[in-house]
Coordinates of C-alpha atoms in Angstrom, one line a residue:
Chain A
X1 CA -62.9 -1.2 -43.5
X2 CA -59.4 -2.1 -42.5
X3 CA -58.1 -2.8 -46.0
X4 CA -59.1 0.7 -47.2
X5 CA -58.0 2.5 -44.1
X6 CA -54.6 0.9 -44.0
X7 CA -54.1 1.5 -47.7
X8 CA -54.8 5.2 -47.3
X9 CA -52.3 5.3 -44.5
X10 CA -49.8 3.3 -46.5
X11 CA -50.0 5.7 -49.5
X12 CA -49.6 8.7 -47.2
X13 CA -46.6 7.1 -45.5
X14 CA -44.9 6.5 -48.8
X15 CA -45.9 9.8 -50.3
X16 CA -44.6 11.8 -47.2
X17 CA -41.4 9.8 -47.4
X18 CA -41.2 10.3 -51.2
X19 CA -40.0 6.7 -51.6
X20 CA -40.6 3.5 -53.5
X21 CA -41.6 -0.1 -52.6
X22 CA -45.3 0.9 -52.7
X23 CA -46.7 -1.8 -55.0
X24 CA -45.0 -4.7 -53.1
X25 CA -46.3 -3.3 -49.8
X26 CA -49.8 -3.1 -51.3
X27 CA -49.6 -6.7 -52.5
X28 CA -48.9 -8.1 -49.1
X29 CA -50.8 -5.7 -46.9
X30 CA -53.9 -8.0 -46.7
X31 CA -51.7 -10.9 -45.8
X32 CA -50.3 -9.0 -42.9
X33 CA -53.8 -7.9 -41.8
X34 CA -54.8 -11.6 -41.8
X35 CA -51.7 -12.8 -40.0
X36 CA -51.8 -10.1 -37.3
X37 CA -55.5 -10.8 -36.9
X38 CA -54.9 -14.5 -36.4
X39 CA -51.6 -14.7 -34.4
X40 CA -51.4 -14.9 -30.7
X41 CA -49.7 -12.0 -28.9
X42 CA -46.5 -14.0 -28.3
X43 CA -46.4 -15.5 -31.7
X44 CA -44.1 -13.9 -34.3
X45 CA -44.5 -13.0 -37.9
X46 CA -41.2 -12.9 -39.8
X47 CA -41.5 -10.5 -42.8
X48 CA -38.9 -12.1 -45.0
X49 CA -39.7 -9.8 -47.9
X50 CA -38.3 -6.9 -45.9
X51 CA -38.8 -4.4 -48.7
X52 CA -42.4 -4.2 -47.7
X53 CA -41.4 -2.7 -44.4
X54 CA -43.9 0.1 -44.7
X55 CA -46.7 -2.3 -44.6
X56 CA -45.3 -4.0 -41.5
X57 CA -44.7 -0.6 -39.8
X58 CA -48.4 0.2 -40.4
X59 CA -49.5 -3.0 -38.9
X60 CA -47.3 -2.3 -35.8
X61 CA -48.8 1.2 -35.7
X62 CA -52.3 -0.4 -35.9
X63 CA -51.6 -2.7 -32.9
X64 CA -50.0 0.1 -31.0
X65 CA -46.3 -0.9 -31.1
X66 CA -45.3 2.1 -33.3
X67 CA -46.8 5.5 -32.4
X68 CA -48.2 7.9 -35.0
X69 CA -45.4 10.2 -34.2
X70 CA -42.7 7.6 -34.8
X71 CA -44.4 6.6 -38.1
X72 CA -43.7 10.1 -39.4
X73 CA -39.9 9.4 -39.1
X74 CA -40.1 6.7 -41.8
X75 CA -37.1 7.2 -44.1
X76 CA -35.8 10.2 -42.1
X77 CA -32.3 10.5 -40.7
X78 CA -32.2 9.2 -37.1
X79 CA -35.3 6.9 -37.6
X80 CA -35.8 3.4 -36.3
X81 CA -38.0 2.8 -39.3
X82 CA -35.5 2.2 -42.1
X83 CA -36.6 1.1 -45.6
X84 CA -36.0 -2.5 -44.6
X85 CA -36.7 -3.5 -41.0
X86 CA -33.7 -3.1 -38.8
X87 CA -32.6 -5.0 -35.7
X88 CA -33.2 -4.8 -32.0
X89 CA -36.0 -2.1 -31.9
X90 CA -39.4 -3.8 -31.8
X91 CA -40.8 -6.9 -30.3
X92 CA -42.7 -7.7 -33.5
X93 CA -39.6 -7.2 -35.6
X94 CA -37.4 -10.0 -34.1
X95 CA -35.0 -9.9 -37.0
X96 CA -33.6 -7.4 -39.5
X97 CA -34.7 -8.6 -42.9
X98 CA -34.3 -7.3 -46.4
X99 CA -31.7 -9.6 -47.9
X100 CA -34.0 -12.2 -49.5
X101 CA -33.8 -15.8 -48.4
X102 CA -33.1 -15.2 -44.7
X103 CA -36.5 -15.2 -43.0
X104 CA -37.5 -18.8 -43.8
X105 CA -34.4 -20.4 -42.2
X106 CA -34.7 -18.2 -39.2
X107 CA -38.4 -19.0 -38.8
X108 CA -37.6 -22.7 -39.1
X109 CA -35.1 -22.4 -36.3
X110 CA -37.8 -20.7 -34.2
X111 CA -40.3 -23.4 -35.0
X112 CA -37.7 -26.1 -34.1
X113 CA -37.0 -24.3 -30.8
X114 CA -40.7 -24.4 -30.0
X115 CA -40.7 -28.2 -30.7
X116 CA -37.8 -28.6 -28.3
X117 CA -39.5 -26.5 -25.7
X118 CA -42.9 -28.3 -26.2
X119 CA -44.4 -24.9 -26.9
X120 CA -47.6 -25.1 -29.0
X121 CA -47.3 -21.6 -30.6
X122 CA -46.9 -21.1 -34.3
X123 CA -44.3 -19.2 -36.3
X124 CA -45.3 -17.4 -39.4
X125 CA -43.0 -16.3 -42.3
X126 CA -44.1 -14.1 -45.1
X127 CA -42.1 -14.4 -48.3
X128 CA -42.3 -13.0 -51.8
X129 CA -42.6 -15.3 -54.8
X130 CA -39.4 -13.9 -56.3
X131 CA -37.7 -14.7 -53.0
X132 CA -38.3 -18.4 -53.6
X133 CA -35.6 -18.2 -56.3
X134 CA -33.2 -18.2 -53.3
X135 CA -31.6 -21.6 -52.6
X136 CA -32.1 -21.2 -48.8
X137 CA -35.9 -21.5 -49.5
X138 CA -35.3 -25.1 -50.5
X139 CA -32.8 -25.9 -47.8
X140 CA -35.2 -24.6 -45.2
X141 CA -38.2 -26.4 -46.9
X142 CA -36.5 -29.8 -46.7
X143 CA -35.4 -29.1 -43.2
X144 CA -39.0 -28.2 -42.1
X145 CA -40.4 -31.4 -43.6
X146 CA -37.6 -33.6 -42.2
X147 CA -38.1 -32.1 -38.7
X148 CA -41.9 -32.2 -38.9
X149 CA -42.4 -28.5 -38.2
X150 CA -46.2 -28.5 -38.4
X151 CA -46.0 -25.3 -36.3
X152 CA -44.5 -23.4 -39.2
X153 CA -46.7 -21.5 -41.6
X154 CA -45.1 -20.0 -44.7
X155 CA -47.2 -17.5 -46.6
X156 CA -46.1 -16.5 -50.1
X157 CA -47.1 -13.2 -51.7
X158 CA -47.4 -14.5 -55.2
X159 CA -47.8 -11.4 -57.3
X160 CA -45.8 -12.9 -60.2
X161 CA -43.5 -9.9 -60.6
X162 CA -40.0 -9.8 -59.3
X163 CA -37.1 -7.3 -59.4
X164 CA -36.5 -7.1 -63.1
X165 CA -39.2 -9.1 -64.8
X166 CA -42.2 -11.4 -64.5
X167 CA -41.5 -14.6 -62.6
X168 CA -42.3 -16.6 -65.7
X169 CA -39.6 -14.8 -67.7
X170 CA -36.9 -15.1 -65.0
X171 CA -36.7 -18.5 -63.4
X172 CA -40.3 -19.7 -63.8
X173 CA -42.8 -20.0 -60.9
X174 CA -40.5 -21.2 -58.2
X175 CA -43.3 -20.7 -55.7
X176 CA -45.6 -23.3 -57.4
X177 CA -47.8 -25.3 -55.0
X178 CA -46.8 -28.7 -56.6
X179 CA -43.1 -28.0 -55.7
X180 CA -44.0 -27.6 -52.0
X181 CA -46.4 -30.5 -52.1
X182 CA -43.7 -32.7 -53.6
X183 CA -41.4 -31.9 -50.7
X184 CA -44.0 -32.7 -48.2
X185 CA -45.7 -29.4 -47.3
X186 CA -49.4 -29.0 -46.6
X187 CA -50.0 -26.5 -49.4
X188 CA -53.0 -24.3 -50.1
X189 CA -53.7 -21.6 -52.7
X190 CA -55.9 -18.7 -51.8
X191 CA -56.9 -15.3 -53.0
X192 CA -54.4 -13.1 -51.2
X193 CA -56.8 -10.1 -51.0
X194 CA -59.7 -12.0 -49.6
X195 CA -59.4 -11.6 -45.8
X196 CA -62.0 -14.2 -45.0
X197 CA -60.3 -16.8 -47.2
X198 CA -56.9 -16.0 -45.8
X199 CA -58.1 -16.3 -42.2
X200 CA -59.8 -19.7 -43.0
X201 CA -56.6 -21.0 -44.6
X202 CA -54.6 -20.0 -41.6
X203 CA -57.1 -21.7 -39.4
X204 CA -56.9 -24.8 -41.5
X205 CA -53.1 -24.9 -41.0
X206 CA -53.6 -24.6 -37.2
X207 CA -56.0 -27.4 -37.1
X208 CA -54.0 -29.8 -39.2
X209 CA -51.0 -30.6 -36.9
X210 CA -50.0 -33.9 -38.5
X211 CA -46.3 -33.4 -38.9
X212 CA -46.3 -31.4 -42.1
X213 CA -45.3 -27.8 -42.3
X214 CA -47.7 -25.4 -44.1
X215 CA -47.5 -23.1 -47.1
X216 CA -50.2 -20.7 -48.1
X217 CA -49.7 -19.5 -51.6
X218 CA -51.5 -16.3 -51.7
X219 CA -52.3 -15.1 -55.2
X220 CA -52.0 -11.3 -55.1
X221 CA -51.8 -8.3 -57.3
X222 CA -48.8 -6.1 -57.1
X223 CA -50.1 -2.6 -56.3
X224 CA -53.5 -3.9 -55.3
X225 CA -56.0 -1.0 -54.9
X226 CA -54.3 1.6 -57.0
X227 CA -55.4 1.1 -60.6
X228 CA -52.3 2.5 -62.4
X229 CA -49.9 0.6 -60.2
X230 CA -51.5 -2.8 -60.4
X231 CA -49.3 -5.4 -62.1
X232 CA -46.7 -2.8 -63.0
X233 CA -43.1 -3.7 -62.1
X234 CA -42.0 0.0 -62.0
X235 CA -44.1 0.6 -59.0
X236 CA -41.8 -1.6 -57.0
X237 CA -39.3 1.3 -57.3
X238 CA -41.1 4.6 -58.0
X239 CA -42.2 7.3 -55.5
X240 CA -45.4 9.1 -56.2
X241 CA -45.6 12.8 -57.1
X242 CA -48.5 14.9 -55.8
X243 CA -50.8 14.2 -58.7
X244 CA -50.1 10.5 -58.6
X245 CA -50.8 10.5 -54.9
X246 CA -54.2 12.1 -55.4
X247 CA -55.0 9.7 -58.2
X248 CA -54.0 6.8 -56.0
X249 CA -56.3 7.9 -53.2
X250 CA -59.2 8.3 -55.7
X251 CA -58.5 4.8 -57.0
X252 CA -58.7 3.3 -53.6
X253 CA -62.1 4.8 -53.1
X254 CA -63.3 3.4 -56.4
X255 CA -61.9 -0.1 -55.7
X256 CA -63.1 -0.4 -52.1
X257 CA -66.4 1.3 -52.4
X258 CA -67.3 -0.2 -55.8
Chain B
X1 CA -8.7 -30.8 -31.3
X2 CA -11.9 -32.6 -32.3
X3 CA -11.6 -35.0 -29.4
X4 CA -11.2 -32.3 -26.9
X5 CA -14.0 -30.3 -28.5
X6 CA -16.4 -33.2 -28.4
X7 CA -15.6 -34.0 -24.8
X8 CA -16.1 -30.4 -23.7
X9 CA -19.3 -30.0 -25.7
X10 CA -20.6 -33.2 -23.9
X11 CA -19.8 -31.5 -20.5
X12 CA -21.5 -28.3 -21.5
X13 CA -24.6 -30.1 -22.7
X14 CA -24.7 -32.0 -19.4
X15 CA -24.9 -28.8 -17.4
X16 CA -27.0 -26.7 -19.7
X17 CA -30.1 -28.2 -21.2
X18 CA -30.7 -25.2 -23.5
X19 CA -27.7 -25.7 -25.7
X20 CA -28.3 -27.0 -29.3
X21 CA -25.7 -28.4 -31.7
X22 CA -26.2 -28.2 -35.4
X23 CA -23.9 -29.9 -37.9
X24 CA -23.7 -29.6 -41.7
X25 CA -23.7 -33.4 -42.1
X26 CA -20.2 -33.8 -40.7
X27 CA -18.7 -35.1 -37.5
X28 CA -18.0 -38.8 -38.3
X29 CA -15.9 -40.4 -35.6
X30 CA -16.2 -37.4 -33.2
X31 CA -19.8 -36.4 -32.6
X32 CA -21.6 -39.7 -32.3
X33 CA -21.8 -39.7 -28.5
X34 CA -23.3 -36.2 -28.4
X35 CA -25.7 -37.2 -31.2
X36 CA -27.0 -40.3 -29.3
X37 CA -27.0 -38.8 -25.8
X38 CA -28.7 -35.5 -26.7
X39 CA -30.8 -36.5 -29.7
X40 CA -33.4 -33.8 -29.2
X41 CA -30.7 -31.1 -29.2
X42 CA -28.4 -32.5 -31.8
X43 CA -29.6 -31.5 -35.3
X44 CA -28.0 -32.8 -38.5
X45 CA -29.1 -29.9 -40.8
X46 CA -27.8 -31.6 -43.9
X47 CA -25.5 -30.2 -46.5
X48 CA -27.2 -26.8 -46.3
X49 CA -25.0 -24.5 -44.4
X50 CA -26.8 -21.2 -45.1
X51 CA -30.0 -22.6 -43.7
X52 CA -28.1 -24.0 -40.8
X53 CA -26.9 -20.6 -39.6
X54 CA -30.4 -19.1 -40.1
X55 CA -31.8 -22.0 -38.0
X56 CA -29.2 -21.3 -35.3
X57 CA -30.2 -17.7 -35.1
X58 CA -33.9 -18.6 -34.8
X59 CA -33.0 -21.1 -32.0
X60 CA -30.9 -18.5 -30.2
X61 CA -33.7 -16.0 -30.4
X62 CA -36.0 -18.6 -28.7
X63 CA -33.4 -19.1 -25.9
X64 CA -31.2 -21.9 -27.2
X65 CA -27.6 -20.9 -27.6
X66 CA -26.4 -22.9 -30.6
X67 CA -23.2 -24.4 -32.1
X68 CA -23.0 -24.6 -35.8
X69 CA -20.4 -27.2 -37.0
X70 CA -18.8 -27.7 -40.4
X71 CA -15.4 -27.7 -42.1
X72 CA -14.0 -24.2 -41.7
X73 CA -14.5 -22.8 -45.3
X74 CA -18.0 -24.2 -45.6
X75 CA -18.9 -22.8 -42.1
X76 CA -17.6 -19.4 -42.9
X77 CA -17.6 -18.4 -46.6
X78 CA -20.8 -20.1 -47.7
X79 CA -22.7 -18.5 -44.8
X80 CA -21.0 -15.1 -44.4
X81 CA -24.2 -13.1 -45.0
X82 CA -26.2 -15.2 -42.6
X83 CA -23.5 -14.8 -39.9
X84 CA -23.4 -11.1 -40.4
X85 CA -27.1 -10.4 -40.5
X86 CA -28.9 -13.2 -38.7
X87 CA -26.3 -13.7 -35.9
X88 CA -24.0 -10.7 -35.5
X89 CA -26.1 -7.6 -35.8
X90 CA -28.6 -9.2 -33.3
X91 CA -25.9 -10.3 -31.0
X92 CA -27.2 -13.8 -30.8
X93 CA -25.4 -16.6 -28.9
X94 CA -24.4 -18.6 -32.0
X95 CA -20.9 -20.2 -32.2
X96 CA -19.7 -21.1 -35.7
X97 CA -17.3 -24.0 -35.3
X98 CA -14.9 -24.3 -38.3
X99 CA -12.9 -27.5 -38.2
X100 CA -9.5 -27.4 -40.0
X101 CA -8.8 -23.7 -40.2
X102 CA -5.9 -22.6 -42.3
X103 CA -4.3 -25.5 -44.2
X104 CA -5.7 -28.0 -41.6
X105 CA -7.2 -30.2 -44.3
X106 CA -3.9 -30.4 -46.1
X107 CA -4.1 -32.6 -49.2
X108 CA -7.9 -32.2 -49.4
X109 CA -7.0 -29.1 -51.4
X110 CA -7.9 -25.4 -51.6
X111 CA -11.7 -26.1 -51.4
X112 CA -11.1 -27.3 -47.8
X113 CA -8.7 -24.6 -46.6
X114 CA -9.6 -21.4 -44.8
X115 CA -6.9 -18.8 -44.7
X116 CA -9.1 -15.7 -44.9
X117 CA -11.7 -16.8 -42.3
X118 CA -10.6 -14.4 -39.6
X119 CA -10.4 -11.5 -42.0
X120 CA -14.1 -12.2 -43.0
X121 CA -15.4 -12.7 -39.5
X122 CA -13.3 -10.6 -37.1
X123 CA -14.7 -7.2 -38.3
X124 CA -18.3 -8.3 -37.8
X125 CA -20.3 -6.6 -35.0
X126 CA -20.1 -8.4 -31.7
X127 CA -18.1 -11.3 -33.1
X128 CA -15.1 -12.8 -31.3
X129 CA -12.9 -15.3 -33.2
X130 CA -11.2 -17.9 -31.0
X131 CA -8.1 -19.7 -32.4
X132 CA -6.8 -22.3 -30.0
X133 CA -3.2 -23.2 -30.5
X134 CA -3.0 -26.2 -28.3
X135 CA -5.5 -28.9 -27.5
X136 CA -5.7 -27.6 -23.9
X137 CA -7.0 -24.2 -25.2
X138 CA -10.2 -25.7 -26.6
X139 CA -11.8 -26.1 -23.2
X140 CA -10.9 -22.6 -22.2
X141 CA -12.2 -21.2 -25.4
X142 CA -15.6 -23.0 -25.1
X143 CA -16.0 -21.9 -21.5
X144 CA -15.4 -18.3 -22.6
X145 CA -17.8 -18.6 -25.6
X146 CA -20.6 -20.0 -23.4
X147 CA -20.0 -17.4 -20.7
X148 CA -19.8 -14.4 -23.1
X149 CA -23.1 -15.6 -24.9
X150 CA -22.6 -13.5 -28.1
X151 CA -21.5 -14.4 -31.7
X152 CA -18.4 -16.5 -31.8
X153 CA -16.2 -18.4 -34.2
X154 CA -14.1 -21.3 -33.0
X155 CA -11.3 -22.2 -35.5
X156 CA -10.2 -25.8 -34.7
X157 CA -7.0 -27.3 -36.0
X158 CA -4.8 -30.2 -35.4
X159 CA -3.7 -29.6 -31.8
X160 CA -0.6 -30.5 -29.9
X161 CA -0.2 -30.4 -26.2
X162 CA 1.5 -27.6 -24.3
X163 CA 5.3 -28.1 -24.2
X164 CA 5.2 -27.0 -20.5
X165 CA 2.6 -25.8 -18.0
X166 CA 1.6 -22.3 -18.7
X167 CA -1.2 -20.0 -17.5
X168 CA -4.0 -20.2 -20.0
X169 CA -5.6 -16.9 -20.9
X170 CA -6.5 -14.8 -23.9
X171 CA -2.8 -14.5 -24.6
X172 CA -0.7 -17.5 -23.7
X173 CA 2.9 -16.7 -22.8
X174 CA 4.3 -20.0 -24.0
X175 CA 8.0 -19.5 -23.3
X176 CA 9.1 -17.2 -20.5
X177 CA 11.2 -14.4 -21.5
X178 CA 14.8 -14.1 -20.5
X179 CA 16.0 -11.0 -18.9
X180 CA 17.1 -9.4 -22.1
X181 CA 15.0 -10.6 -25.1
X182 CA 15.9 -9.3 -28.5
X183 CA 12.7 -10.4 -30.3
X184 CA 9.1 -10.9 -29.5
X185 CA 7.3 -13.6 -31.5
X186 CA 3.5 -13.6 -31.5
X187 CA 1.7 -16.5 -33.1
X188 CA -1.9 -17.6 -33.6
X189 CA -3.1 -21.2 -33.9
X190 CA -1.4 -24.5 -34.1
X191 CA 1.5 -23.1 -36.2
X192 CA 2.9 -22.1 -32.8
X193 CA 4.5 -25.5 -32.6
X194 CA 6.9 -24.5 -35.4
X195 CA 8.0 -21.5 -33.4
X196 CA 8.5 -23.6 -30.3
X197 CA 10.7 -26.1 -32.3
X198 CA 12.7 -23.2 -33.9
X199 CA 13.3 -21.7 -30.5
X200 CA 14.8 -24.8 -28.9
X201 CA 18.1 -23.7 -27.3
X202 CA 17.3 -20.0 -28.1
X203 CA 17.3 -18.1 -24.8
X204 CA 16.7 -14.5 -25.9
X205 CA 13.3 -14.6 -27.7
X206 CA 9.9 -14.3 -26.1
X207 CA 7.0 -16.3 -27.6
X208 CA 3.3 -15.5 -27.2
X209 CA 0.2 -17.1 -28.6
X210 CA -2.8 -14.9 -29.2
X211 CA -6.1 -16.7 -28.7
X212 CA -8.6 -14.2 -30.2
X213 CA -9.3 -11.7 -33.0
X214 CA -10.2 -8.9 -32.4
X215 CA -7.4 -8.7 -29.7
X216 CA -9.4 -8.8 -26.5
X217 CA -6.5 -8.5 -24.1
X218 CA -3.1 -6.9 -24.3
X219 CA -1.3 -8.2 -21.2
X220 CA 1.5 -6.4 -19.4
X221 CA 3.8 -9.3 -20.1
X222 CA 3.3 -8.8 -23.9
X223 CA 3.5 -5.1 -23.6
X224 CA 6.7 -5.2 -21.6
X225 CA 8.3 -7.7 -24.0
X226 CA 7.6 -5.5 -27.0
X227 CA 8.7 -2.3 -25.2
X228 CA 11.9 -4.1 -24.4
X229 CA 12.7 -5.7 -27.8
X230 CA 11.0 -3.1 -30.1
X231 CA 11.2 -6.0 -32.5
X232 CA 8.2 -8.1 -33.4
X233 CA 7.7 -11.2 -35.6
X234 CA 4.1 -12.4 -36.2
X235 CA 3.6 -16.0 -37.4
X236 CA 0.0 -16.8 -38.5
X237 CA -1.7 -19.3 -40.7
X238 CA -3.8 -16.7 -42.4
X239 CA -3.5 -14.2 -45.2
X240 CA -1.5 -11.0 -44.6
X241 CA -4.7 -9.0 -44.9
X242 CA -7.1 -9.0 -42.0
X243 CA -5.3 -11.3 -39.7
X244 CA -3.3 -11.1 -36.5
X245 CA -0.5 -8.9 -38.0
X246 CA -2.8 -6.2 -39.1
X247 CA -4.8 -6.3 -35.9
X248 CA -1.6 -6.1 -33.9
X249 CA -0.1 -3.2 -35.8
X250 CA -3.2 -1.1 -35.1
X251 CA -3.1 -2.1 -31.4
X252 CA 0.7 -1.3 -31.1
X253 CA 0.1 2.1 -32.7
X254 CA -2.7 2.9 -30.3
X255 CA -0.6 1.7 -27.4
X256 CA 2.2 4.1 -28.7
X257 CA 4.7 1.3 -28.6
X258 CA 7.8 2.1 -30.7
X259 CA 9.1 -0.5 -33.0
X260 CA 12.4 -0.8 -34.8
X261 CA 11.4 -3.9 -36.7
X262 CA 8.1 -5.6 -37.5
X263 CA 7.8 -8.7 -39.7
X264 CA 4.9 -11.1 -40.4
X265 CA 4.9 -14.6 -41.8
X266 CA 1.6 -15.5 -43.3
X267 CA -0.2 -18.0 -45.4
X268 CA 0.7 -17.3 -49.0
X269 CA -1.8 -19.4 -50.8
X270 CA -0.4 -21.9 -53.4
X271 CA 2.9 -20.3 -54.7
X272 CA 4.0 -23.4 -56.5
X273 CA 0.5 -24.3 -57.6
X274 CA 0.9 -27.7 -56.0
X275 CA -0.8 -29.3 -53.0
X276 CA 0.1 -31.4 -50.1
X277 CA -0.1 -31.8 -46.3
X278 CA -0.5 -29.0 -43.8
X279 CA 3.3 -29.2 -43.2
X280 CA 3.8 -29.0 -47.0
X281 CA 1.8 -25.8 -47.2
X282 CA 3.5 -24.3 -44.1
X283 CA 6.8 -24.8 -45.8
X284 CA 5.5 -23.3 -49.1
X285 CA 4.4 -20.2 -47.1
X286 CA 7.6 -20.0 -45.1
X287 CA 5.7 -20.9 -41.9
X288 CA 7.9 -23.9 -41.2
X289 CA 10.6 -24.4 -38.6
X290 CA 13.5 -23.9 -41.0
X291 CA 12.1 -20.6 -42.2
X292 CA 11.7 -19.3 -38.6
X293 CA 15.2 -20.5 -37.8
X294 CA 16.6 -18.7 -40.8
X295 CA 14.9 -15.5 -39.7
X296 CA 16.3 -15.9 -36.2
X297 CA 19.8 -16.4 -37.6
X298 CA 19.6 -13.2 -39.7
X299 CA 17.7 -10.9 -37.4

């Protein structure tokens, strides 16, 4: 089971590196599994929430672009696997991202280029819900609608927690579906941990090329799969100690074999 | 320079069907022809400059070198992080075009001036800032930008024509040196015209115009002039920090050129807290003809 297998690897990756950004990687891991399962080889996924780099590196390891050996260099001096994806190293990491609000405009430019080139491929961009606080989200959203970028699929990892509070207590739900719909997006809400539902929603986007760009608002749980991390903001930041790592692995077994 | 810029862009678009032009909702009375002739590659990205630079990076990644056009401060300051991250570290072929660098927008006020743009952009990885001084420089700059393919900034201003035919290059030697110059003046941008005026009838001063930051070329003519005068005056429509004078001092030190005197005239902001034309601000900053003449008389 890919969800369990990759989560085990993800926890090991972060435990070995003794670093944080675990829960936000767990919340979007299933989205990456779905996206990499659905995209064509030449299509690009832009991970705009670059702090989930560990999850992306695992996906690239899964498809063979990053070796097991290289994966062990995560967070080490001299690595190509920095805590946020860095530039010019991997085909499937076309841009260095980690400062929020950059990926969506870039992906819109790529989608616009494909329209100019009469290329039927899609461009995917994965954002966090906190990231939609950024003004560039709404600049890019209006641009995508005005330019009829129906080859652009935005996926939002809506775990309802951001850097220093719940989204409701900061700026409100800036990722709400009705906002996207009001602008002119083809919006869907799905369970962001249900691979089948995610795959179907991506397929629906691909079949509906009527001029509107697409947004999939994926309702997720920050820390998904590790009981003591779920919906806990602190696990955006904390590294695991040995005991926590063992408990996290046990929790995965319970959740995914339940 | 907008006229020359639009004409050259038209030529480039004619010969390269990959080029894309993005504007931040500006270009009235200059870009209409490009807009109508190349509608599929001319994008009005709206009043949304940060997004526009991100778009340009995505376009460049997909094989479309892009021009991003706005008034200089909006093109540079609003978008600085996008320029640094999305364009420069990936070495993408994106040219930021800032119209009205320095005090170019005059009475429009401080919001429309850009006197720190080169300090912001010139340290960025792979970036080359191009500052045409004369209308004729614009074509040369654009040819260089397209050929070099990487990140670029083109600072447009109100251009004048060359006072005399000169060899156009990365450093323009505007006025030939006499046999025994006593001072080497190095300028950047349209403010050169004040130096030319101040030097009328003066036969012992060399005048150069530097087209880029960082300094890409250091010609033998410039080096010889400085070696001979050991006396340099920089005139730039830019803050003292991060502009031509600082770049030049570092270069002169590395070249081990000895100096007896070094002075720089820079943009000084708004010393009287009042506003006016570009000429007005030049005078306020001491970048005007009279200030240069006074310096020549006393040095």
